[in-house]
XYZ file of C-alpha atoms in Angstrom:
626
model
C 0.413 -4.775 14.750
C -1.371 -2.253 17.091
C 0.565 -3.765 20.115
C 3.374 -2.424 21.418
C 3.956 -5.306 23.470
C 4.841 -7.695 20.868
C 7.735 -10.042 20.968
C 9.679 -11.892 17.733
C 9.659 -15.113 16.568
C 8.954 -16.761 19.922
C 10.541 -20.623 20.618
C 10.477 -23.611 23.041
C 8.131 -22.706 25.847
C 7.808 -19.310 25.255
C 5.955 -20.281 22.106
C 4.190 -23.244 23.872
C 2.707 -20.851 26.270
C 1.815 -18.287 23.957
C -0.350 -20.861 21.820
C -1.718 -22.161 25.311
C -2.929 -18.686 25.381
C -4.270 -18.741 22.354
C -6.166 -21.877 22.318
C -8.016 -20.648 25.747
C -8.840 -17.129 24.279
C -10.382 -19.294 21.244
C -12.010 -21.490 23.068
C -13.232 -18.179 25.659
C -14.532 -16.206 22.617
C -16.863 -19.964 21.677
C -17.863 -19.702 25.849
C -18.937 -16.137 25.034
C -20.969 -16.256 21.756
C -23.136 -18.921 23.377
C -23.646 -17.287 26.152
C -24.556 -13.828 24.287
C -21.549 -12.144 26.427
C -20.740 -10.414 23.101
C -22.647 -6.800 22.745
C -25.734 -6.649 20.332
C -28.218 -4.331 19.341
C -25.789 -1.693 18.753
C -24.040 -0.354 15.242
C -20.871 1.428 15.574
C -18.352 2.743 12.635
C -14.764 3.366 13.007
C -11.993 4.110 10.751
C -7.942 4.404 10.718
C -6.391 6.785 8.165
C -2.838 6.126 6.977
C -0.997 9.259 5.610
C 2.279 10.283 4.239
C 4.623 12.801 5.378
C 6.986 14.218 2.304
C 8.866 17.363 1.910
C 8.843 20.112 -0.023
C 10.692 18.281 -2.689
C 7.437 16.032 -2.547
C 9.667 13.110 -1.410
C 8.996 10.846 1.234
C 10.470 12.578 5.210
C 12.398 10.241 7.377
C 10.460 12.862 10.336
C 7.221 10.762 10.959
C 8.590 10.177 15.038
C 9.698 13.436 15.399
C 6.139 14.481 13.709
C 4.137 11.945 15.919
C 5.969 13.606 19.775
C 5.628 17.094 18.673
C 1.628 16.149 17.840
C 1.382 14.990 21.327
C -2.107 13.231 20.667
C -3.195 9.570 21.566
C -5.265 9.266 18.238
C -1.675 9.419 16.162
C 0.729 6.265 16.152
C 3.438 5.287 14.283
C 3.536 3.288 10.871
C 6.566 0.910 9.805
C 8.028 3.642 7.856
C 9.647 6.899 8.837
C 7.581 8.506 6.178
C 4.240 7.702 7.830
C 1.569 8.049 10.543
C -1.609 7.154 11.110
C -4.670 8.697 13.004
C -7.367 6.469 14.734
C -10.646 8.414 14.882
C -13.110 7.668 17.814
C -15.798 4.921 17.257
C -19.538 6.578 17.088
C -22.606 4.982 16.969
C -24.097 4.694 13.427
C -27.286 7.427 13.596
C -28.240 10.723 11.838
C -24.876 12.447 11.756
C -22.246 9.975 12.535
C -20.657 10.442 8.665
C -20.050 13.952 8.869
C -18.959 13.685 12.092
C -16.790 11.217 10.854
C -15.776 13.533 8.352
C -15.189 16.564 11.029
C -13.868 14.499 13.090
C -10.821 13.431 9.872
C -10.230 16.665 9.079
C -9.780 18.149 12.558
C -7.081 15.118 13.115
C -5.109 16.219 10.006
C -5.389 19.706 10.004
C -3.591 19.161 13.719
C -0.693 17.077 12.271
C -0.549 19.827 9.111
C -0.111 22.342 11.570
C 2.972 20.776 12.875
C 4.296 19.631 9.552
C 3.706 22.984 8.231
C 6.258 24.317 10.663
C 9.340 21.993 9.684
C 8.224 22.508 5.912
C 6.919 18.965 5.585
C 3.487 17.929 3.859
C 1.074 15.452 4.507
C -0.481 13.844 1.618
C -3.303 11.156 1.386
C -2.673 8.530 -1.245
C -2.655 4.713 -1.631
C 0.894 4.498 -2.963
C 2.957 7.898 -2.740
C 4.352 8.457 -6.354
C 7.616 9.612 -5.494
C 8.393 6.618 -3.790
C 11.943 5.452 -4.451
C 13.351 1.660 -3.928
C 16.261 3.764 -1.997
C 13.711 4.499 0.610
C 12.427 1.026 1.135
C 15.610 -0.133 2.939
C 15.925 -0.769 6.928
C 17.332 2.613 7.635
C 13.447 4.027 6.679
C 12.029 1.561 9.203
C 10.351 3.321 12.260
C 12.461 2.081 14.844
C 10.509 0.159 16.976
C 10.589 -3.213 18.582
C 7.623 -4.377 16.748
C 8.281 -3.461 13.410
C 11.815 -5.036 14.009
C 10.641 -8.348 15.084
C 7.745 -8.610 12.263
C 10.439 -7.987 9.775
C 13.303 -10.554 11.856
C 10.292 -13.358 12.036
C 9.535 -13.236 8.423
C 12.541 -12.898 6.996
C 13.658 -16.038 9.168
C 10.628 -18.199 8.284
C 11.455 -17.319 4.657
C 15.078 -18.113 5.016
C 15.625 -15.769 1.896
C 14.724 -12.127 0.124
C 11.575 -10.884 -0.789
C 10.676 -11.114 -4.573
C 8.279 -8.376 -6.225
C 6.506 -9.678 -9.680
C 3.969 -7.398 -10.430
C 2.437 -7.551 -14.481
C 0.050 -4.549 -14.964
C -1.897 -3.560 -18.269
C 1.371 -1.472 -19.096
C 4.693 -1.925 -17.423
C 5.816 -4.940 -15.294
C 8.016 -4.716 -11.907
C 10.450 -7.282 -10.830
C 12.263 -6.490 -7.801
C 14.181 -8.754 -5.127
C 14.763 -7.094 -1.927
C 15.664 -7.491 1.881
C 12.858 -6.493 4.179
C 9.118 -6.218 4.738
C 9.556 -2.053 3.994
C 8.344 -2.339 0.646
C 4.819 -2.926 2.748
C 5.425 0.834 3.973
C 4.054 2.142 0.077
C 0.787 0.895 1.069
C -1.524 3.702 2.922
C -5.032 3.197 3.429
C -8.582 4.350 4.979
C -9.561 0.683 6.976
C -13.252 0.661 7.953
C -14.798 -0.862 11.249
C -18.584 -1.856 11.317
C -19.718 -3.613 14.369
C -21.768 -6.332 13.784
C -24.089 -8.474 15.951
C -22.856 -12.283 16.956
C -26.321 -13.817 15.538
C -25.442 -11.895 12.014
C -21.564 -12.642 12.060
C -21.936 -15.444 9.552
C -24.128 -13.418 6.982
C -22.484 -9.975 7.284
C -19.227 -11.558 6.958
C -19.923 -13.231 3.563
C -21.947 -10.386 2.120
C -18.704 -7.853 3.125
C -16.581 -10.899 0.795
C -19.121 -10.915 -1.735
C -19.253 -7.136 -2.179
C -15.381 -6.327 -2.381
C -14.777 -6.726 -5.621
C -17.455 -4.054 -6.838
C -16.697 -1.429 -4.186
C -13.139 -1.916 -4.698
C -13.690 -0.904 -8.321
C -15.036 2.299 -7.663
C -12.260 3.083 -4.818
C -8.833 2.485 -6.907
C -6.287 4.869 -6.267
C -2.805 3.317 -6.333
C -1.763 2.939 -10.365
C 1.846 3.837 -9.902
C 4.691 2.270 -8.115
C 8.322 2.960 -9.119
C 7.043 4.586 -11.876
C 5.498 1.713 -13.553
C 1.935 1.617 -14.533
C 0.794 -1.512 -12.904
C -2.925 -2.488 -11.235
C -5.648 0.062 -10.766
C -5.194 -0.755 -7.153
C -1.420 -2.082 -7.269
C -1.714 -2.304 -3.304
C -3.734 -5.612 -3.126
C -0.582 -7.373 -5.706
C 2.099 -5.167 -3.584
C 0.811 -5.925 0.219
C 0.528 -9.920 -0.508
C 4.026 -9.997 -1.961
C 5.840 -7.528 0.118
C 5.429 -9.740 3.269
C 5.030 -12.814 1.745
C 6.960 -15.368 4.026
C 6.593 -18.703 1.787
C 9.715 -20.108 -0.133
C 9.262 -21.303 -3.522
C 9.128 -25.291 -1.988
C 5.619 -23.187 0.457
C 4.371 -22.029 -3.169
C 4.477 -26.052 -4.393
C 2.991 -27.193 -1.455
C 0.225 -24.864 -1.506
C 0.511 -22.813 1.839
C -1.524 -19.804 1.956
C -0.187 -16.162 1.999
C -0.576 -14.329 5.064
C -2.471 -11.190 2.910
C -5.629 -13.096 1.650
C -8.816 -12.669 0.185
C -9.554 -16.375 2.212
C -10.397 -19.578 0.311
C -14.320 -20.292 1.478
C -17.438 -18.825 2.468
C -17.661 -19.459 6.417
C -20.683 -21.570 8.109
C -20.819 -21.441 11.655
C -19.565 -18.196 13.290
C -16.220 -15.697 13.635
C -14.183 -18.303 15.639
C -14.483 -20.368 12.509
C -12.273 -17.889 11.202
C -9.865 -17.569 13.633
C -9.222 -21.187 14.194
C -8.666 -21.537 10.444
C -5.875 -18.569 10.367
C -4.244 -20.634 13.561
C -4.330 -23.967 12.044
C -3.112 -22.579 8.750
C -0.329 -20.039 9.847
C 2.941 -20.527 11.917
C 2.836 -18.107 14.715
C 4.713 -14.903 13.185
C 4.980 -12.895 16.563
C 4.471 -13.194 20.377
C 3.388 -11.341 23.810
C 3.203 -11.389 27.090
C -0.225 -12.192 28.196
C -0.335 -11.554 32.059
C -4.294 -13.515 32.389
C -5.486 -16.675 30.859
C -8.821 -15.738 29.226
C -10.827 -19.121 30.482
C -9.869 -18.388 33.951
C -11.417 -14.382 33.599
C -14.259 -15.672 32.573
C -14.902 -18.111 35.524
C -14.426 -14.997 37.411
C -17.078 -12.611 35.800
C -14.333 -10.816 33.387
C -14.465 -10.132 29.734
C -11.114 -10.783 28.696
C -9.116 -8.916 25.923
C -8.385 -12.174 24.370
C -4.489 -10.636 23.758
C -3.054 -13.915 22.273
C -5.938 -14.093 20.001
C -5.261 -10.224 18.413
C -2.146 -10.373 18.535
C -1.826 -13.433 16.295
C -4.810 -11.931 14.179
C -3.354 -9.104 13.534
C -0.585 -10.563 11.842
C -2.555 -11.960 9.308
C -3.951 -9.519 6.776
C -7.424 -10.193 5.435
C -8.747 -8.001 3.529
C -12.244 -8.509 5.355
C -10.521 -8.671 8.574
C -12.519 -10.124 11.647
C -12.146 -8.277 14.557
C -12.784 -9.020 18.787
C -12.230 -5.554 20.804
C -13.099 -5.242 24.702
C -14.047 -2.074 26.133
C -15.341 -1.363 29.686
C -16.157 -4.685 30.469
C -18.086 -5.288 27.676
C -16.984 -7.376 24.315
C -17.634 -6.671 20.289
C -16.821 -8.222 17.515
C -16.609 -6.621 13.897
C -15.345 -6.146 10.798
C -12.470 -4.638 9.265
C -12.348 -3.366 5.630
C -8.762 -3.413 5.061
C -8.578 -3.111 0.713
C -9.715 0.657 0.696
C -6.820 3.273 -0.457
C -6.235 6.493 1.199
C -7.044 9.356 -0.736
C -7.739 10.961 -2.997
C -9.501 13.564 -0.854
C -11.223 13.282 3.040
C -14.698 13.637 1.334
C -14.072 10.781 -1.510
C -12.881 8.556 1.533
C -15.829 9.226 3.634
C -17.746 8.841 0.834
C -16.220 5.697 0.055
C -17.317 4.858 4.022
C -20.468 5.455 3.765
C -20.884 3.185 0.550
C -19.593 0.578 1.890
C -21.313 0.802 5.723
C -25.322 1.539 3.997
C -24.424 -2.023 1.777
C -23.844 -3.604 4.885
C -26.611 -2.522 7.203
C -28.964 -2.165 3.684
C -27.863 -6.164 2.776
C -31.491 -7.171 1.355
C -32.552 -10.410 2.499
C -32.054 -12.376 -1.091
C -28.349 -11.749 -0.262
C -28.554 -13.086 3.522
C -27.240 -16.655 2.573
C -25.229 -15.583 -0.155
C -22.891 -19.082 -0.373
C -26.224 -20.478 -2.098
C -26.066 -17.495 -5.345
C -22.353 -17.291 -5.837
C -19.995 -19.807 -6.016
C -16.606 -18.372 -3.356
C -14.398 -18.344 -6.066
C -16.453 -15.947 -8.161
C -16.051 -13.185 -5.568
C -12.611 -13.788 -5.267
C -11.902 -13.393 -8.862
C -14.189 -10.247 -8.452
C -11.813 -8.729 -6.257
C -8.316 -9.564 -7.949
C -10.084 -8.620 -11.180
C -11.153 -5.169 -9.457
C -7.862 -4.414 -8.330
C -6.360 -4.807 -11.859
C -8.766 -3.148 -13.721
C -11.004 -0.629 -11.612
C -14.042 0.866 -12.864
C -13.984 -1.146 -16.584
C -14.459 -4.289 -14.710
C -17.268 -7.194 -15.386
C -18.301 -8.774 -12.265
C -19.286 -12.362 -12.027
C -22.376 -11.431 -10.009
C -24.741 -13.674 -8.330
C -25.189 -16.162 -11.890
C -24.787 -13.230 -14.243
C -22.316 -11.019 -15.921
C -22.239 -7.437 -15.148
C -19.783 -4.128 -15.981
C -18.771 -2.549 -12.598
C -20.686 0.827 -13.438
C -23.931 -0.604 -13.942
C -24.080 -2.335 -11.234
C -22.793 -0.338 -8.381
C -25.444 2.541 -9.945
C -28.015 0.359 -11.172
C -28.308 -2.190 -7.450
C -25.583 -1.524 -5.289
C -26.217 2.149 -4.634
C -29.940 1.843 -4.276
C -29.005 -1.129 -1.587
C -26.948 1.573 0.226
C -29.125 4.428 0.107
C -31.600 1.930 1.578
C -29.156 1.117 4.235
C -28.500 4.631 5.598
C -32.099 5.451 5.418
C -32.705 2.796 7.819
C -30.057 3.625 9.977
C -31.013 6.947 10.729
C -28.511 9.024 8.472
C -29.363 12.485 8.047
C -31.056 12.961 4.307
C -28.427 15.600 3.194
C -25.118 13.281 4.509
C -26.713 10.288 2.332
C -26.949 12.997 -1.005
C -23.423 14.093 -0.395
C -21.849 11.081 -0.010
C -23.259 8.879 -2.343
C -23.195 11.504 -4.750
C -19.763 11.589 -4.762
C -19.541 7.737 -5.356
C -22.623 8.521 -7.896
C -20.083 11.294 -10.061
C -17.375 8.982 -9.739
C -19.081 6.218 -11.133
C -19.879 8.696 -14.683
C -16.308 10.274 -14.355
C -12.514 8.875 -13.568
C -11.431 7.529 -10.219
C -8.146 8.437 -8.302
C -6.279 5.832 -10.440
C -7.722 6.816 -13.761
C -6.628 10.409 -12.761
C -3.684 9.135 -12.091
C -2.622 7.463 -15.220
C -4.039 10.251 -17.183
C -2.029 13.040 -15.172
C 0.760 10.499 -15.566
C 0.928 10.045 -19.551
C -0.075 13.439 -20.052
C 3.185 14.977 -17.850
C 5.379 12.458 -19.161
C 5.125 13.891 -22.693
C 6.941 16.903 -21.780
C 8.468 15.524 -18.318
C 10.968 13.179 -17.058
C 9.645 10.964 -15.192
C 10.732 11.949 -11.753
C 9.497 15.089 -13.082
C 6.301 14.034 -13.449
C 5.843 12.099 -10.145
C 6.562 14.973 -8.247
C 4.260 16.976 -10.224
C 1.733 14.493 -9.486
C 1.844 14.247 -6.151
C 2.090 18.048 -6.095
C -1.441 18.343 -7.405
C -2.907 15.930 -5.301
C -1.455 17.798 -2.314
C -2.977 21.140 -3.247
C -6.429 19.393 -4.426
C -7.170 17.280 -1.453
C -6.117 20.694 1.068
C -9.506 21.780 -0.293
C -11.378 18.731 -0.023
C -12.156 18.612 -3.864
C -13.342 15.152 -4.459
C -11.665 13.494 -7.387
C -14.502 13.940 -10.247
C -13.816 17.672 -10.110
C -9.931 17.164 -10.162
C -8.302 18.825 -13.500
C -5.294 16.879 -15.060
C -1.502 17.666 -13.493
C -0.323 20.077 -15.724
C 3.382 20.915 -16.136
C 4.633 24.010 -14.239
C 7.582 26.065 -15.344
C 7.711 27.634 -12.160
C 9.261 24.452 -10.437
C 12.156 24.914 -7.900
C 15.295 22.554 -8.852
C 17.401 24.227 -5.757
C 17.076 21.205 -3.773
C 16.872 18.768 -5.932
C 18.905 15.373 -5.150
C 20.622 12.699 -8.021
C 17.462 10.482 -7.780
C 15.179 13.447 -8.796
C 17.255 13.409 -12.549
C 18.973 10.139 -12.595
C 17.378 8.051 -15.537
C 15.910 4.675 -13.823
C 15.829 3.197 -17.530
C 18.587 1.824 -18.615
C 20.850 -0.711 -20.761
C 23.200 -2.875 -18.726
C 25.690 -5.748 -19.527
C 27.604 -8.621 -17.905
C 31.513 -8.000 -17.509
C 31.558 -11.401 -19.738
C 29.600 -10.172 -22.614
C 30.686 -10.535 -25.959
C 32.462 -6.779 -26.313
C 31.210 -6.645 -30.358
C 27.487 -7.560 -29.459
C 27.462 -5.140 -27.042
C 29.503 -2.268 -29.882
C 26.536 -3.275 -32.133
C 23.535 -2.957 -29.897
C 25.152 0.340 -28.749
C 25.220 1.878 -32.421
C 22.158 0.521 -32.988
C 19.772 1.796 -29.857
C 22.162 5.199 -29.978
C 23.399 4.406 -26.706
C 26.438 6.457 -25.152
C 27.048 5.217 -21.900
C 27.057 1.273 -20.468
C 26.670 0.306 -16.625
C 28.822 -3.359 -16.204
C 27.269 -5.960 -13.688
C 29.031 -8.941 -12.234
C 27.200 -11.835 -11.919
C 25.842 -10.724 -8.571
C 24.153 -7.614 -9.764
C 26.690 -5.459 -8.621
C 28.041 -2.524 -11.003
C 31.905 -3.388 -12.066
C 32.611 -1.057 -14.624
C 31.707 1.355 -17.590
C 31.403 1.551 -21.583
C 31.538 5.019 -23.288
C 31.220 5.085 -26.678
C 34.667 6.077 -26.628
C 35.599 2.721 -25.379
C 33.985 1.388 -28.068
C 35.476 3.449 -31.272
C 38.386 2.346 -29.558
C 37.840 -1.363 -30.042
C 36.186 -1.235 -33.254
C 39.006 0.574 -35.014
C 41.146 -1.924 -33.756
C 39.167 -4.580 -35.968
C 39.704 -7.251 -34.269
C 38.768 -11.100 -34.520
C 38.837 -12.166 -31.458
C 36.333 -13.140 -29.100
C 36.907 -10.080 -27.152
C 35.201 -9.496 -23.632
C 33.699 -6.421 -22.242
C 35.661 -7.013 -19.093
C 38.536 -6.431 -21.253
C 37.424 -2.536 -22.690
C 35.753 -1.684 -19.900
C 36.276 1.573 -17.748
C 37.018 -0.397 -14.179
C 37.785 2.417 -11.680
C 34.298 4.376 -11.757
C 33.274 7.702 -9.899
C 29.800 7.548 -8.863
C 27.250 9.113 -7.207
C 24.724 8.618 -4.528
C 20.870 9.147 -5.401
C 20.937 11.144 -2.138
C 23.708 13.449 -3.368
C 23.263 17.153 -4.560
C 22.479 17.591 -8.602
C 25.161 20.448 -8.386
C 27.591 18.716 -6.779
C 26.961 16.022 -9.595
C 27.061 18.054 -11.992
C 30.694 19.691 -10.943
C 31.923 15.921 -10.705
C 30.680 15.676 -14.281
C 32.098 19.078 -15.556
C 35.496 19.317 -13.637
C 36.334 15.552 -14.773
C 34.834 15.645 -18.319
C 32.316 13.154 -17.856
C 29.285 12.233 -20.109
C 27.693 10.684 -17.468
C 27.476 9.635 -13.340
C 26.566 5.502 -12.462
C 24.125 6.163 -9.521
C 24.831 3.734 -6.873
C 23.907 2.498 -3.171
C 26.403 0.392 -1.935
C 27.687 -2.062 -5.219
C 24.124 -1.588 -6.096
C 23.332 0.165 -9.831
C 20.329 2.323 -9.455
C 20.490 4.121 -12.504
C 22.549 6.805 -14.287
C 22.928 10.273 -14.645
C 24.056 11.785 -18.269
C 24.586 15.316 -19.275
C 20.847 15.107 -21.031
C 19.494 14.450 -18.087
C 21.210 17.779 -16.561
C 20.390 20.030 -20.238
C 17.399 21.461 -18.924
C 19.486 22.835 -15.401
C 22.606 23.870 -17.595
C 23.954 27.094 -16.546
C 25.526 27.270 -19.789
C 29.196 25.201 -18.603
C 29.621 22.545 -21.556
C 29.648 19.402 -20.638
C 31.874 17.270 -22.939
């Protein structure tokens, strides 16, 4: 989605000519790999880093545009989210310093947007899913508001033809959410790698990168949390393949492939294999004007940019993505690691780089044709199996059975440091960065810290509480550069300010809720029973109808009555609420002035949660609340 230029769901001959377009920039790109117009003989590394931008509350900013103009750079653009940016660093070629350049080259980018955010009291923060993250900030109005971003959400939701549905089962909690837009995509932040790779090697490189994924995924997790559940070690992969997932339940059945994939097969030939599988499998999702036809450029002496071709690629979201670039006249093709988190700190991602790039260059020849070790669906399994588990997990592995630890330290790490020696890299850079991946290996990853930090604040924490406290520490680690074996577990601090703190930052996201037509005694019973002083009613459609205090319910039970009574017919049916965006002190006044127990937290008819005067003990000022 790099290009600006990009048009909706394209029809009639619009769309015909766009796919003309694209069939001459696929069959161009053959023309050019057999006539070696693609560059060889040279290795460069790239990167993009996605970042948040939060506030001093640690919640997500709506101030990313604003952010990006004040800024002023061409390495910043925009992400689909208000609450994001990312910076693209300058290719270098890979040789003695290019990693710590790299790593100079990070920092200097973000210490130039922290400058700017440090004047409007923002943040930025490096992390594969921001903890705070609320499902009231994963609605349209927190969608960058930009042409493209509209149209990729207006094309999928109308090749869908209904919501989004979220079903993610972790170790610990599961998350089932329906919801209206690609924005739930927008949690996702990562650190995606480029490695140029020559033409003749395409087809080797490409399945080693598939066959590694799974390993040096497991050693990179750093997205646990999501909505406060405890989900994968990497809970991007599950969230980014269901977010924008465009097939109906009737695409499921018939087997059509997700547009975020893993892929299905090792390839054979060479990268346009790839590409001509991605257009014969997937409907085209966007469009752009393309001003030359690629065949014709070529008759004429011209690498073309082949923009049909990229634009179509890039809306389909391998996690090994193939990439075709142009620059000056001349033509590249390489790779892009996509399944890499951001975070936890600019010397863990770099580190993380490095890894990755030395087992690419370092592949030994056993693993050049490595379709004949390892059956494909091995190394997928690696990779889901990765992504749910992290370091604990046993790799399928080239005909054996292997634990993640042992054999990133025991083959995977000698294979790099063999690969960085042979490129050139300074002796020091190689130390330092594989040393990082070396401590990680005997220590905790971002994730485990995570879920650690997690259970450990939510002992004495609620759990908004302990997201923000979170995501607090991670700020002040990673503005040192501490990699994430020498992180200390979140600790609570007394000293936090509640000043500014909104509904959502108390309001209790756990809670019991019944249908207007439930049985009224069931409902009297299960509240005695679970201790339960306050109700939400739903309607059929989800949306909140009513309330049941316990009042309401002494009420009915001291009537003894018989009959089959409804909670539609106790209920509380004209309800105050509150918004999650609203002040906790003007809450709380609602609460005291009117005698309530507790506030129904709504957007629109939709229940979020509730807040109850527990939930405000800890801020009383020392006003009952009856």
């Amino acid at each position: 989605m790099g290009e600006k230029s990009v048009r909706g769901q394209i029809k009639g001959s619009d769309k015909r000519l766009f796919i003309k377009h694209l069939i001459n920039d696929v069959e161009a790109l053959d023309l050019m790999l057999q006539e070696g117009l693609i560059e060889s003989g040279k290795t460069r590394i790239g990167a993009e880093q996605e970042f948040c931008i939060v506030d001093k509350n640690w919640r997500p900013s709506n101030l990313a545009k604003e952010i990006l103009a004040e800024i002023n750079d061409d390495h910043f653009t925009t992400e689909i989210a208000r609450y994001n940016l990312e910076v693209n660093l300058d290719p270098l070629e890979l040789k003695k310093k290019s990693f710590s350049e790299m790593h100079r080259q990070l920092r200097e980018h973000l210490n130039k947007a922290k400058k700017i955010t440090d004047k409007s009291g923002l943040k930025i923060l490096l992390t594969g899913i921001l903890p705070t993250i609320r499902k009231s900030e994963l609605v349209l109005e927190y969608m960058t508001p930009a042409p493209r971003y509209m149209a990729l959400n207006d094309s999928m939701k109308e090749i869908r033809g209904t919501d989004f549905n979220l079903h993610i089962t972790g170790a610990v909690d599961e998350l089932v959410v329906k919801h209206d837009s690609v924005l739930f995509e927008a949690c996702n932040t990562s650190f995606q790698i480029h490695l140029q790779i020559d033409p003749d090697d395409f087809v080797r490189s490409y399945n080693w990168a598939q066959a590694i994924a799974g390993p040096v995924l497991s050693i990179c997790t750093n997205s646990p949390l999501l909505l406060g559940k405890e989900l994968w070690s990497e809970t991007r992969i599950a969230l980014f393949q269901q977010s924008i997932d465009v097939r109906s339940p009737t695409h499921h059945v018939q087997n059509s492939e997700a547009r975020v994939t893993f892929g299905n097969s090792w390839i054979k030939d060479s990268i346009s294999e790839i590409f001509k599988d991605d257009i014969s499998r997937y409907k085209i999702l966007m469009g752009a004007e393309v001003h030359n036809d690629s065949l014709e450029q070529l008759e004429k002496g011209i690498i073309p940019d082949l923009k049909a071709l990229r634009v179509h690629n890039g809306t389909i979201y391998r996690w090994n993505r193939p990439c075709y670039g142009e620059h000056n006249g001349k033509a590249h093709i390489r790779i892009e690691n996509r399944y890499i988190p951001s975070g936890p700190s600019t010397l863990d991602e770099i580190a993380n780089m490095a890894f990755w790039v030395g087992l690419m260059v370092g592949r030994p020849k056993k693993y050049d044709d490595v379709s004949q070790l390892m059956d494909f669906k091995d190394a997928k399994a690696n990779f889901i199996r990765a992504a749910r588990i992290g370091r604990g997990t046993c790799f399928e592995w080239m005909g054996d059975t292997i634990q993640s630890k042992k054999l990133i330290k025991n083959e995977l790490i000698p294979i790099a440091r063999k690969g960085l020696e042979q490129a050139g890299i300074d002796h020091k850079d190689i130390e330092l960065y594989l040393g990082v991946i070396e401590k990680r290996i005997k220590k905790l990853t971002g994730s485990e810290w995570k879920i650690k930090s997690y259970r450990h604040l939510r002992k004495s924490m609620k759990q908004e509480d302990s997201l923000a406290r979170i995501t607090e520490s991670i700020y002040k680690n990673q503005m040192h550069d501490t990699p994430i074996h020498k992180w200390p577990i979140a600790k609570y601090d007394t000293g936090d300010d509640t000043k500014d703190l909104k509904v959502a930052d108390l309001m209790s996201t756990s809670m019991f809720t019944v249908n207007e037509n439930d049985l009224a005694d069931l409902v009297s019973r299960i509240m005695l029973w679970k201790n339960i002083h306050h109700v939400p009613v739903e309607n059929n459609r989800g949306e909140l109808v009513g309330l049941l205090s316990w009042k309401n319910m002494l009420d009915f039970i001291e009537k003894d009555t018989k009959a089959l009574t409804s909670v539609n017919d106790i209920m509380i049916k004209e309800v105050i609420v509150a918004s999650p965006q609203e002040s906790i002190f003007e809450a709380k006044e609602i609460m005291i002035s009117n005698g309530f127990g507790c506030l129904p937290v709504t957007s629109g008819s939709k229940l979020l949660g509730i807040l109850t005067k527990t939930d405000l003990h800890e801020m009383s000022n020392g006003t009952s609340i009856q």
